[in-house]
Coordinates of C-alpha atoms in Angstrom, one line a residue:
M1 CA -20.7 46.9 9.0
D2 CA -21.7 44.8 12.1
L3 CA -22.8 41.2 12.0
Q4 CA -26.5 41.9 12.2
A5 CA -26.3 44.4 9.3
R6 CA -24.3 42.0 7.2
G7 CA -27.0 39.3 7.7
S8 CA -29.6 41.5 6.2
S9 CA -27.5 42.7 3.3
Q10 CA -27.5 41.3 -0.3
T11 CA -24.4 39.1 0.4
A12 CA -24.6 35.3 0.3
P13 CA -26.0 33.7 3.4
T14 CA -23.8 31.9 5.8
T15 CA -24.1 28.1 5.4
F16 CA -22.7 25.3 7.5
Y17 CA -22.5 21.6 6.7
L18 CA -22.3 19.4 9.8
L19 CA -20.9 15.9 9.5
Q20 CA -23.1 13.3 11.3
A21 CA -21.4 10.0 10.4
A22 CA -18.4 8.7 8.5
E23 CA -17.4 5.0 7.9
F24 CA -15.6 2.8 5.4
I25 CA -17.7 -0.2 4.2
R26 CA -16.7 -3.4 2.5
A27 CA -19.6 -5.2 0.8
V28 CA -19.4 -8.8 -0.4
S29 CA -21.0 -9.8 -3.6
D30 CA -24.2 -11.3 -2.1
A31 CA -24.8 -8.6 0.5
E32 CA -27.0 -5.7 -0.5
R33 CA -26.8 -2.5 1.6
S34 CA -29.4 0.1 2.0
H35 CA -28.5 3.8 2.5
G36 CA -30.3 7.0 2.8
D37 CA -31.6 9.2 5.7
K38 CA -34.7 11.3 5.9
A39 CA -32.8 14.2 7.6
C40 CA -29.4 14.0 6.1
F41 CA -27.5 14.1 2.8
T42 CA -25.5 11.0 2.1
L43 CA -22.3 10.8 0.1
L44 CA -21.1 7.4 -1.3
I45 CA -17.5 7.4 -2.6
M46 CA -16.5 4.2 -4.4
T47 CA -12.9 3.0 -3.8
N48 CA -12.7 -0.6 -5.1
G49 CA -14.8 -3.1 -7.1
R50 CA -18.0 -2.6 -9.1
G51 CA -21.7 -2.9 -8.6
M52 CA -25.1 -1.2 -9.1
I53 CA -26.8 1.6 -7.1
R54 CA -30.5 1.3 -7.4
M55 CA -32.9 4.2 -6.5
K56 CA -36.6 4.6 -6.9
E57 CA -36.4 6.1 -10.4
E58 CA -33.0 5.2 -11.7
Q59 CA -30.3 2.6 -11.8
L60 CA -26.6 3.5 -12.1
A61 CA -23.3 1.6 -12.3
F62 CA -21.4 2.0 -9.0
I63 CA -17.9 2.7 -10.4
Q64 CA -14.5 3.1 -8.6
G65 CA -13.5 6.7 -8.3
K66 CA -17.1 8.1 -8.5
C67 CA -19.1 10.0 -5.9
Y68 CA -22.8 9.6 -5.5
L69 CA -25.1 12.0 -3.6
L70 CA -28.4 11.1 -2.0
H71 CA -30.6 14.0 -0.9
P72 CA -32.6 13.8 2.4
G73 CA -35.5 11.4 1.9
M74 CA -33.8 9.4 -0.9
E75 CA -33.0 5.7 -0.5
A76 CA -30.6 3.6 -2.5
Q77 CA -29.6 -0.1 -2.6
I78 CA -26.0 -1.0 -3.2
E79 CA -25.6 -4.3 -5.0
P80 CA -21.9 -5.4 -5.2
D81 CA -20.9 -7.2 -8.4
G82 CA -18.6 -10.3 -8.6
Y83 CA -16.2 -10.1 -5.7
G84 CA -17.8 -7.2 -3.9
C85 CA -16.9 -3.5 -3.5
S86 CA -15.7 -1.0 -0.9
Y87 CA -16.7 2.6 -0.4
Y88 CA -16.9 5.4 2.1
L89 CA -20.2 6.6 3.5
L90 CA -20.6 10.2 4.8
E91 CA -23.9 11.6 6.2
F92 CA -24.2 15.3 6.8
R93 CA -26.9 17.8 7.4
L94 CA -27.4 21.4 6.4
Q95 CA -27.6 24.2 8.9
V96 CA -28.4 27.6 7.6
G97 CA -27.8 30.7 9.7
L98 CA -28.6 34.4 9.5
A99 CA -30.8 33.9 6.4
P100 CA -33.7 31.5 6.9
A101 CA -34.4 31.0 3.2
A102 CA -30.8 30.6 2.0
A103 CA -30.3 28.6 -1.2
T104 CA -28.1 25.5 -1.0
I105 CA -25.1 25.0 -3.2
I106 CA -25.6 21.2 -3.0
P107 CA -26.0 19.9 -6.6
D108 CA -29.4 18.5 -7.6
R109 CA -28.1 15.3 -9.2
T110 CA -26.8 11.9 -8.1
V111 CA -23.5 11.4 -9.8
L112 CA -20.7 13.8 -8.9
A113 CA -17.2 14.4 -10.1
C114 CA -14.5 14.0 -7.3
T115 CA -11.0 14.7 -8.6
P116 CA -8.2 14.5 -7.9
F117 CA -9.3 11.2 -6.4
A118 CA -6.0 10.7 -4.5
R119 CA -6.7 14.0 -2.6
V120 CA -10.3 12.9 -1.9
L121 CA -9.0 9.6 -0.4
E122 CA -6.5 11.5 1.7
L123 CA -9.2 13.7 3.3
L124 CA -11.5 10.7 3.9
E125 CA -8.7 8.9 5.8
D126 CA -8.1 12.0 7.9
L127 CA -11.8 12.0 8.8
L128 CA -11.8 8.4 9.8
A129 CA -8.7 8.8 11.9
Y130 CA -10.7 11.0 14.2
S131 CA -13.9 9.0 14.4
H132 CA -14.1 9.6 18.1
P133 CA -12.5 13.0 18.8
V134 CA -11.8 13.4 22.5
E135 CA -10.4 16.9 22.5
E136 CA -11.8 20.2 21.1
L137 CA -8.9 20.6 18.8
Q138 CA -9.4 17.1 17.3
L139 CA -13.1 17.9 16.9
F140 CA -12.2 21.1 15.1
Y141 CA -9.7 19.3 12.9
R142 CA -12.3 16.8 11.8
Y143 CA -14.8 19.7 11.1
V144 CA -12.3 21.6 9.0
R145 CA -11.2 18.4 7.1
F146 CA -14.9 17.7 6.2
Q147 CA -15.4 21.3 5.0
E148 CA -12.3 20.9 2.9
L149 CA -13.6 17.7 1.3
L150 CA -17.0 19.2 0.7
L151 CA -15.5 22.3 -0.9
L152 CA -13.3 20.1 -3.2
I153 CA -16.4 18.1 -4.4
L154 CA -18.9 21.0 -4.6
S155 CA -16.6 23.4 -6.4
Q156 CA -16.2 21.0 -9.4
N157 CA -19.9 20.1 -9.4
H158 CA -21.5 23.5 -8.9
E159 CA -23.7 24.7 -11.8
S160 CA -21.4 27.7 -12.6
A161 CA -18.4 25.2 -12.9
A162 CA -20.2 23.1 -15.4
I163 CA -21.6 25.8 -17.7
G164 CA -20.2 25.6 -21.2
N165 CA -18.5 22.2 -20.8
S166 CA -15.2 23.7 -19.7
P167 CA -11.9 22.0 -20.8
E168 CA -11.3 21.0 -17.2
L169 CA -14.7 19.2 -17.0
L170 CA -14.2 17.5 -20.4
D171 CA -10.7 16.3 -19.2
R172 CA -12.3 14.8 -16.0
Q173 CA -15.0 13.1 -18.0
G174 CA -12.4 11.7 -20.4
I175 CA -10.2 10.3 -17.6
T176 CA -13.3 8.6 -16.1
L177 CA -14.0 7.0 -19.4
S178 CA -10.5 5.7 -19.7
I179 CA -10.6 4.3 -16.1
K180 CA -13.8 2.5 -17.0
H181 CA -12.1 1.1 -20.1
I182 CA -9.2 -0.3 -18.0
H183 CA -11.6 -2.1 -15.6
E184 CA -13.5 -3.7 -18.5
H185 CA -10.5 -4.6 -20.7
Y186 CA -7.6 -5.2 -18.2
R187 CA -6.8 -8.5 -20.0
D188 CA -5.9 -6.6 -23.2
A189 CA -2.5 -5.2 -24.1
L190 CA -3.5 -1.6 -23.3
T191 CA -1.2 1.4 -24.0
V192 CA -1.0 4.9 -22.7
G193 CA -1.6 6.2 -26.3
E194 CA -4.8 4.1 -26.6
L195 CA -6.1 5.2 -23.2
A196 CA -5.4 8.9 -24.1
A197 CA -7.4 8.5 -27.3
I198 CA -10.3 7.1 -25.3
A199 CA -10.1 10.1 -23.0
S200 CA -9.9 12.5 -26.0
T201 CA -6.9 14.0 -24.4
D202 CA -3.4 14.7 -25.7
R203 CA -1.0 11.9 -24.8
W204 CA 1.5 14.4 -23.3
K205 CA -0.9 15.5 -20.6
Y206 CA -2.9 12.3 -20.1
T207 CA -0.5 10.7 -17.6
R208 CA -0.5 13.8 -15.4
L209 CA -4.3 14.1 -15.4
F210 CA -4.6 10.4 -14.7
K211 CA -2.3 10.5 -11.8
D212 CA -4.1 13.6 -10.4
A213 CA -7.3 11.5 -10.5
T214 CA -6.1 8.2 -9.1
G215 CA -2.7 8.8 -7.5
L216 CA -1.0 6.3 -10.0
V217 CA 0.2 6.6 -13.6
P218 CA -1.9 4.6 -16.1
L219 CA 0.3 1.4 -16.3
Q220 CA 0.7 1.2 -12.5
Y221 CA -3.1 1.4 -12.2
L222 CA -3.6 -1.3 -14.9
N223 CA -1.1 -3.6 -13.1
R224 CA -2.9 -3.0 -9.8
I225 CA -6.3 -4.0 -11.3
R226 CA -4.7 -7.1 -12.9
I227 CA -3.1 -8.2 -9.6
E228 CA -6.3 -7.7 -7.6
Q229 CA -8.1 -10.0 -10.2
A230 CA -5.2 -12.5 -9.9
K231 CA -5.5 -12.6 -6.1
K232 CA -9.2 -13.5 -6.5
W233 CA -8.4 -16.1 -9.1
L234 CA -5.7 -17.7 -7.1
A235 CA -7.9 -18.0 -4.0
G236 CA -10.9 -19.4 -5.8
S237 CA -9.5 -21.8 -8.5
E238 CA -7.1 -24.7 -9.0
D239 CA -5.8 -23.3 -12.4
N240 CA -2.0 -23.4 -12.8
L241 CA -0.1 -20.1 -12.7
S242 CA 0.3 -19.9 -16.4
A243 CA -3.5 -19.9 -16.9
V244 CA -3.9 -17.3 -14.2
A245 CA -1.3 -15.1 -15.8
Q246 CA -3.1 -15.3 -19.2
Y247 CA -6.5 -14.7 -17.6
T248 CA -5.3 -11.5 -16.0
G249 CA -3.5 -10.0 -19.0
Y250 CA 0.1 -11.1 -18.6
T251 CA 1.9 -12.6 -21.5
N252 CA 4.0 -15.1 -19.6
E253 CA 4.2 -16.7 -16.1
Y254 CA 7.7 -15.3 -15.4
Y255 CA 6.5 -11.7 -15.8
F256 CA 3.3 -12.4 -13.9
N257 CA 5.3 -13.8 -10.9
R258 CA 7.6 -10.8 -10.9
R259 CA 4.8 -8.2 -11.0
F260 CA 2.8 -10.1 -8.4
K261 CA 5.6 -10.3 -5.9
Q262 CA 6.4 -6.6 -6.6
F263 CA 2.8 -5.6 -5.6
V264 CA 1.9 -8.2 -2.9
G265 CA 5.3 -9.0 -1.4
I266 CA 5.0 -12.8 -1.9
T267 CA 4.9 -15.1 -4.9
P268 CA 1.5 -16.2 -6.4
G269 CA 2.2 -19.7 -5.2
Q270 CA 2.8 -18.5 -1.6
Y271 CA -0.3 -16.4 -1.8
R272 CA -2.4 -19.3 -2.9
S273 CA -1.2 -21.6 -0.1
S274 CA -1.8 -19.0 2.6
H275 CA -5.4 -18.5 1.4
R276 CA -6.6 -22.1 1.4
G277 CA -8.4 -23.6 4.4
Q278 CA -6.7 -23.3 7.8
P279 CA -3.1 -22.1 7.1
R280 CA -0.3 -23.2 9.5
V281 CA 0.6 -19.8 10.9
I282 CA 3.2 -18.6 13.4
A283 CA 2.6 -14.9 14.5
P284 CA 4.4 -14.0 17.8
F285 CA 2.3 -11.5 19.7
L286 CA -0.1 -11.2 16.8
E287 CA -2.2 -14.2 18.0
D288 CA -5.0 -11.8 19.0
Y289 CA -5.4 -10.9 15.3
M290 CA -5.2 -14.5 14.2
V291 CA -7.9 -15.7 16.6
A292 CA -10.1 -12.7 15.7
L293 CA -9.9 -13.9 12.0
N294 CA -10.7 -17.5 13.0
I295 CA -7.2 -18.7 12.4
T296 CA -5.6 -20.9 15.1
P297 CA -1.8 -20.5 15.2
V298 CA 0.3 -23.7 15.4
V299 CA 2.4 -22.3 18.2
Q300 CA 1.9 -19.2 20.5
Y301 CA 4.0 -16.4 21.9
S302 CA 5.4 -16.8 25.4
H303 CA 7.9 -14.8 27.4
A304 CA 10.1 -16.0 30.3
V305 CA 9.0 -13.2 32.6
W306 CA 5.6 -12.1 31.2
G307 CA 4.2 -15.4 30.3
K308 CA 1.6 -16.0 27.5
Q309 CA -1.6 -14.4 26.5
D310 CA -4.0 -16.4 28.7
Y311 CA -6.9 -14.2 27.7
L312 CA -6.9 -15.9 24.2
A313 CA -7.7 -19.3 25.8
L314 CA -5.1 -21.1 23.6
D315 CA -4.2 -23.6 26.3
H316 CA -4.1 -26.5 23.8
I317 CA -1.5 -24.7 21.6
P318 CA 2.2 -25.2 22.5
T319 CA 4.2 -22.1 23.5
F320 CA 7.4 -20.6 22.1
D321 CA 9.6 -18.5 24.3
E322 CA 10.9 -15.7 22.2
S323 CA 12.9 -14.0 24.9
N324 CA 16.1 -15.9 24.2
G325 CA 16.3 -14.8 20.6
D326 CA 16.5 -18.3 19.1
F327 CA 13.8 -18.7 16.5
T328 CA 15.2 -21.9 14.9
P329 CA 12.8 -24.2 17.0
L330 CA 9.9 -22.9 14.9
A331 CA 11.0 -25.1 12.0
S332 CA 9.6 -28.1 13.9
Y333 CA 6.1 -26.8 13.4
S334 CA 6.3 -26.7 9.6
P335 CA 4.6 -23.3 9.2
D336 CA 3.1 -22.1 5.9
C337 CA 4.1 -18.6 6.9
I338 CA 5.5 -16.6 9.7
M339 CA 4.3 -13.1 10.5
L340 CA 6.5 -10.8 12.6
L341 CA 6.3 -7.2 13.8
D342 CA 9.1 -4.9 12.8
R343 CA 10.7 -4.9 16.2
Y344 CA 13.1 -7.9 16.0
C345 CA 16.8 -8.0 15.1
D346 CA 18.1 -9.0 11.7
T347 CA 19.4 -12.3 13.0
E348 CA 15.9 -13.3 14.1
Y349 CA 14.3 -12.3 10.8
R350 CA 16.9 -14.3 8.9
Q351 CA 16.2 -17.4 11.1
C352 CA 12.5 -17.1 10.2
Q353 CA 13.1 -16.6 6.5
E354 CA 15.1 -19.8 6.4
I355 CA 12.2 -21.7 7.8
S356 CA 9.2 -20.4 5.7
Q357 CA 7.9 -17.3 3.9
T358 CA 8.1 -14.5 6.4
H359 CA 5.9 -11.4 6.3
I360 CA 7.1 -8.4 8.3
L361 CA 4.3 -6.0 9.5
K362 CA 4.8 -2.4 10.8
E363 CA 4.0 -2.2 14.4
M364 CA 1.0 0.2 14.8
G365 CA -0.5 -0.3 18.3
H366 CA -2.2 3.1 17.9
N367 CA -4.1 1.8 14.8
W368 CA -5.1 -1.8 15.4
R369 CA -7.9 -1.5 12.9
T370 CA -5.6 -0.9 10.0
L371 CA -3.3 -3.8 11.1
L372 CA -6.3 -6.2 11.4
R373 CA -7.4 -5.2 7.8
I374 CA -3.8 -5.8 6.5
V375 CA -3.7 -9.3 8.1
G376 CA -7.3 -10.0 7.0
D377 CA -6.4 -9.1 3.4
Y378 CA -3.3 -11.2 3.5
F379 CA -5.3 -14.3 4.4
G380 CA -8.3 -13.5 2.2
R381 CA -10.5 -12.7 5.2
S382 CA -11.2 -9.0 4.7
E383 CA -14.9 -9.5 5.2
R384 CA -14.3 -11.2 8.6
A385 CA -12.0 -8.3 9.6
E386 CA -14.7 -5.8 8.9
E387 CA -17.2 -7.8 10.8
V388 CA -14.9 -7.9 13.8
I389 CA -14.2 -4.2 13.7
A390 CA -18.0 -3.4 13.4
G391 CA -18.7 -5.6 16.4
Y392 CA -16.1 -3.9 18.4
E393 CA -17.3 -0.4 17.4
A394 CA -20.9 -1.3 18.5
K395 CA -19.6 -2.6 21.8
A396 CA -17.5 0.5 22.4
R397 CA -20.4 2.9 21.5
A398 CA -22.8 1.1 24.0
A399 CA -20.1 1.2 26.7
R400 CA -19.3 4.9 26.0
E401 CA -23.0 5.9 26.4
K402 CA -23.3 3.9 29.6
L403 CA -20.2 5.4 31.2
G404 CA -21.0 8.9 29.9
R405 CA -24.1 8.9 32.1
S406 CA -22.4 7.7 35.3
R407 CA -18.8 8.8 35.2
K408 CA -18.8 12.0 33.1
R409 CA -16.7 14.2 35.4
E410 CA -14.5 11.7 37.1
T411 CA -10.8 11.2 36.1
V412 CA -9.2 7.9 35.4
A413 CA -5.5 6.9 35.4
F414 CA -3.8 3.7 34.2
L415 CA -0.6 2.7 36.1
R416 CA 2.0 0.0 35.3
I417 CA 3.7 -1.0 38.5
S418 CA 7.0 -2.9 38.7
A419 CA 9.5 -3.5 41.6
D420 CA 11.5 -0.4 40.4
N421 CA 9.1 2.0 38.7
V422 CA 5.6 3.3 38.6
Y423 CA 4.5 4.4 35.1
Q424 CA 1.4 6.3 34.1
Y425 CA 0.2 5.8 30.5
T426 CA -1.2 9.2 29.5
D427 CA -3.9 10.1 27.0
R428 CA -1.1 11.3 24.6
G429 CA -0.2 7.7 23.8
R430 CA -2.8 5.8 21.8
G431 CA -1.4 2.4 22.3
F432 CA -2.3 -0.4 24.8
A433 CA -5.1 0.6 27.1
T434 CA -5.3 4.4 26.7
A435 CA -6.8 4.2 23.3
V436 CA -9.7 2.3 24.9
L437 CA -10.0 4.4 28.1
Y438 CA -9.8 7.8 26.6
G439 CA -10.5 7.3 22.9
D440 CA -13.1 4.6 22.4
L441 CA -14.9 5.1 25.8
G442 CA -14.3 8.9 26.2
L443 CA -13.3 8.7 29.9
S444 CA -11.6 11.8 31.4
P445 CA -7.8 11.3 31.7
Y446 CA -6.0 12.3 34.9
Q447 CA -3.4 15.0 34.2
M448 CA -0.8 16.6 36.4
N449 CA -1.0 20.3 37.4
E450 CA -0.1 23.1 35.0
A451 CA 3.5 23.2 36.2
A452 CA 4.0 19.7 34.8
E453 CA 2.3 20.5 31.5
E454 CA 5.4 19.5 29.5
E455 CA 5.4 16.1 31.1
N456 CA 1.7 15.8 30.3
Q457 CA 2.6 15.7 26.7
A458 CA 4.6 12.5 27.1
R459 CA 3.2 9.0 26.2
M460 CA 4.4 7.7 29.6
K461 CA 5.3 9.3 32.9
T462 CA 7.5 7.8 35.6
F463 CA 6.4 8.7 39.1
T464 CA 8.7 9.2 42.1
L465 CA 7.2 8.5 45.5
E466 CA 6.8 12.3 46.0
E467 CA 5.0 12.7 42.7
L468 CA 2.9 9.6 43.3
S469 CA 1.7 11.2 46.6
A470 CA 0.1 14.0 44.5
L471 CA -1.9 11.6 42.3
T472 CA -5.5 12.6 42.8
A473 CA -7.3 10.6 40.1
D474 CA -10.7 9.5 41.0
H475 CA -10.2 6.0 39.7
L476 CA -7.0 3.9 39.2
F477 CA -6.6 0.9 36.9
I478 CA -3.3 -0.9 37.8
T479 CA -1.4 -3.8 36.4
F480 CA 1.8 -5.4 37.7
D481 CA 5.0 -6.0 35.6
K482 CA 7.4 -8.7 36.9
W483 CA 10.3 -7.5 34.7
H484 CA 12.3 -5.9 37.6
S485 CA 11.3 -8.4 40.3
Q486 CA 14.2 -10.1 41.9
A487 CA 11.9 -12.1 44.2
A488 CA 8.4 -13.4 43.8
G489 CA 5.8 -10.7 44.5
A490 CA 8.4 -7.9 44.6
E491 CA 6.3 -5.8 42.2
R492 CA 3.6 -5.6 44.8
T493 CA 5.6 -4.1 47.6
L494 CA 4.3 -0.6 46.7
L495 CA 0.9 -1.5 48.0
Q496 CA 2.2 -1.6 51.5
H497 CA 3.8 1.9 51.4
P498 CA 2.1 4.7 53.3
V499 CA 2.2 6.9 50.2
W500 CA 0.0 4.4 48.3
S501 CA -2.4 3.9 51.2
A502 CA -3.0 7.7 51.4
L503 CA -4.0 8.1 47.7
P504 CA -7.7 9.3 47.4
A505 CA -8.6 6.4 45.0
V506 CA -7.1 3.8 47.3
Q507 CA -9.0 5.3 50.3
G508 CA -12.2 5.4 48.3
G509 CA -11.9 1.8 47.1
H510 CA -11.6 2.9 43.5
V511 CA -8.5 0.8 42.5
Y512 CA -8.9 -2.0 40.0
E513 CA -6.2 -4.6 39.2
V514 CA -6.3 -5.9 35.7
D515 CA -4.4 -8.6 33.8
F516 CA -1.0 -7.5 32.5
M517 CA -1.0 -9.4 29.2
T518 CA -4.5 -8.3 28.4
W519 CA -4.0 -4.6 29.1
M520 CA -0.5 -4.4 27.6
N521 CA -1.8 -5.7 24.3
Y522 CA -3.6 -3.8 21.5
G523 CA -5.5 -6.5 19.6
V524 CA -9.2 -6.3 19.1
I525 CA -9.9 -9.2 21.5
S526 CA -7.8 -7.6 24.3
N527 CA -9.5 -4.3 23.7
A528 CA -12.9 -5.9 24.0
K529 CA -11.9 -7.5 27.3
K530 CA -10.6 -4.1 28.5
I531 CA -14.1 -2.7 27.9
D532 CA -15.5 -5.6 30.0
D533 CA -13.1 -4.8 32.8
I534 CA -13.9 -1.1 32.7
L535 CA -17.6 -1.6 32.7
Q536 CA -17.3 -4.1 35.7
A537 CA -15.4 -1.5 37.6
L538 CA -17.2 1.8 36.7
A539 CA -20.7 1.0 35.4

């Protein structure tokens, strides 16, 4: 049967669901958010906190682990409760092909089941990881992931799945009831047996069903809720630790301290001191994140060769040269905490740990948004982190649209030049400047010919003079690295070489020198300044 014949047969019509927008939202307790689109379906998936969702004709509790569906034309107000809530928002539209009057399988109700919840969160994170796909394969990956998420949700909410109150549906409803009970009674001495009874589920299978739904076993989940409440209490009250322990359901201060450090990584007392006023922080090469969160470090990173991060305008803050490996001078600044990336040696970590509480963060230059959220959460400034990210996204979108109109087909390369080497950062590496150039702004990366395809897969490529002579990028952004310079200005000698002078971008006047410390950084402030540099050069 050919395609046209199949379209006119009695088989089900072909239906496509196209994702229009996806974002993660943190709402504070006094900030209502309106959602709904005249042309799109809207999915709201609650991940943390509580609140109300108000629509024209109904009012529902906005509960962690639940999914809410708004049909086109529906509007809803999200009203966070207490300390706020967080949720994913997805907007998608329906495109029906082959059969113009095809019936939709979208449920005609607001509250939907979405289990196992851990799998739902995994798919949502995958979607957000490709917010700005720059390649066809990435776009296809995002499309498939969304279809997979939609299938997972629709299959358990379709009318045929709910007929007769199947055992699976009853199990899901029971788990949801027990989760609600945990949130409302986390101070009580809850047991797995009691929770299984609330869920009307045999105890032997309750733990498995609970973990399928949340990703945690019941007592782990209970402890997580208690610790989240304790963090809020520590940051907002002067009560002693014994009172905080009792308030959050722990029988004694010792057990509370132990559990808190297990979950958060520091003691309750350390957490409280770091969340009050303006903490005294030392965070080498993380100052970008500190300044973005309105925290002024007491001393700033510097390097004997590369200097300091001048773009942060911290001229009034003393510098610390980390290149000699001696961190003991930091003690003179009496820091409340030290934050380090996981790139230092054990000796340096031990030196810092003897000075103050030391928090070690995984280096993730390719994902500065996640790192900013982690740091923001540590200092009780999650809301500020989301504001900063949203501001950057708006700036990047505006720049992307502007450049898309004027530089759509022109290729761009980014070179790091020293006295000994010329490096090109390719679009395969998502750190430093390439994430902005090719990811956020969608500019076309320069690539070598097909014979060098294997080298095109590398994060960095080193050019010989012969290879440099074949560089035909329309635009070059360049920065100079003094690391190999034996004499002042040695890193610039390439500019006098005939090979350099013959490059098309050089002859066309399309070479733009940029600041080394700004472009070899991956903080949100440095990335915003990169956008300014790019617009000044190309817009």
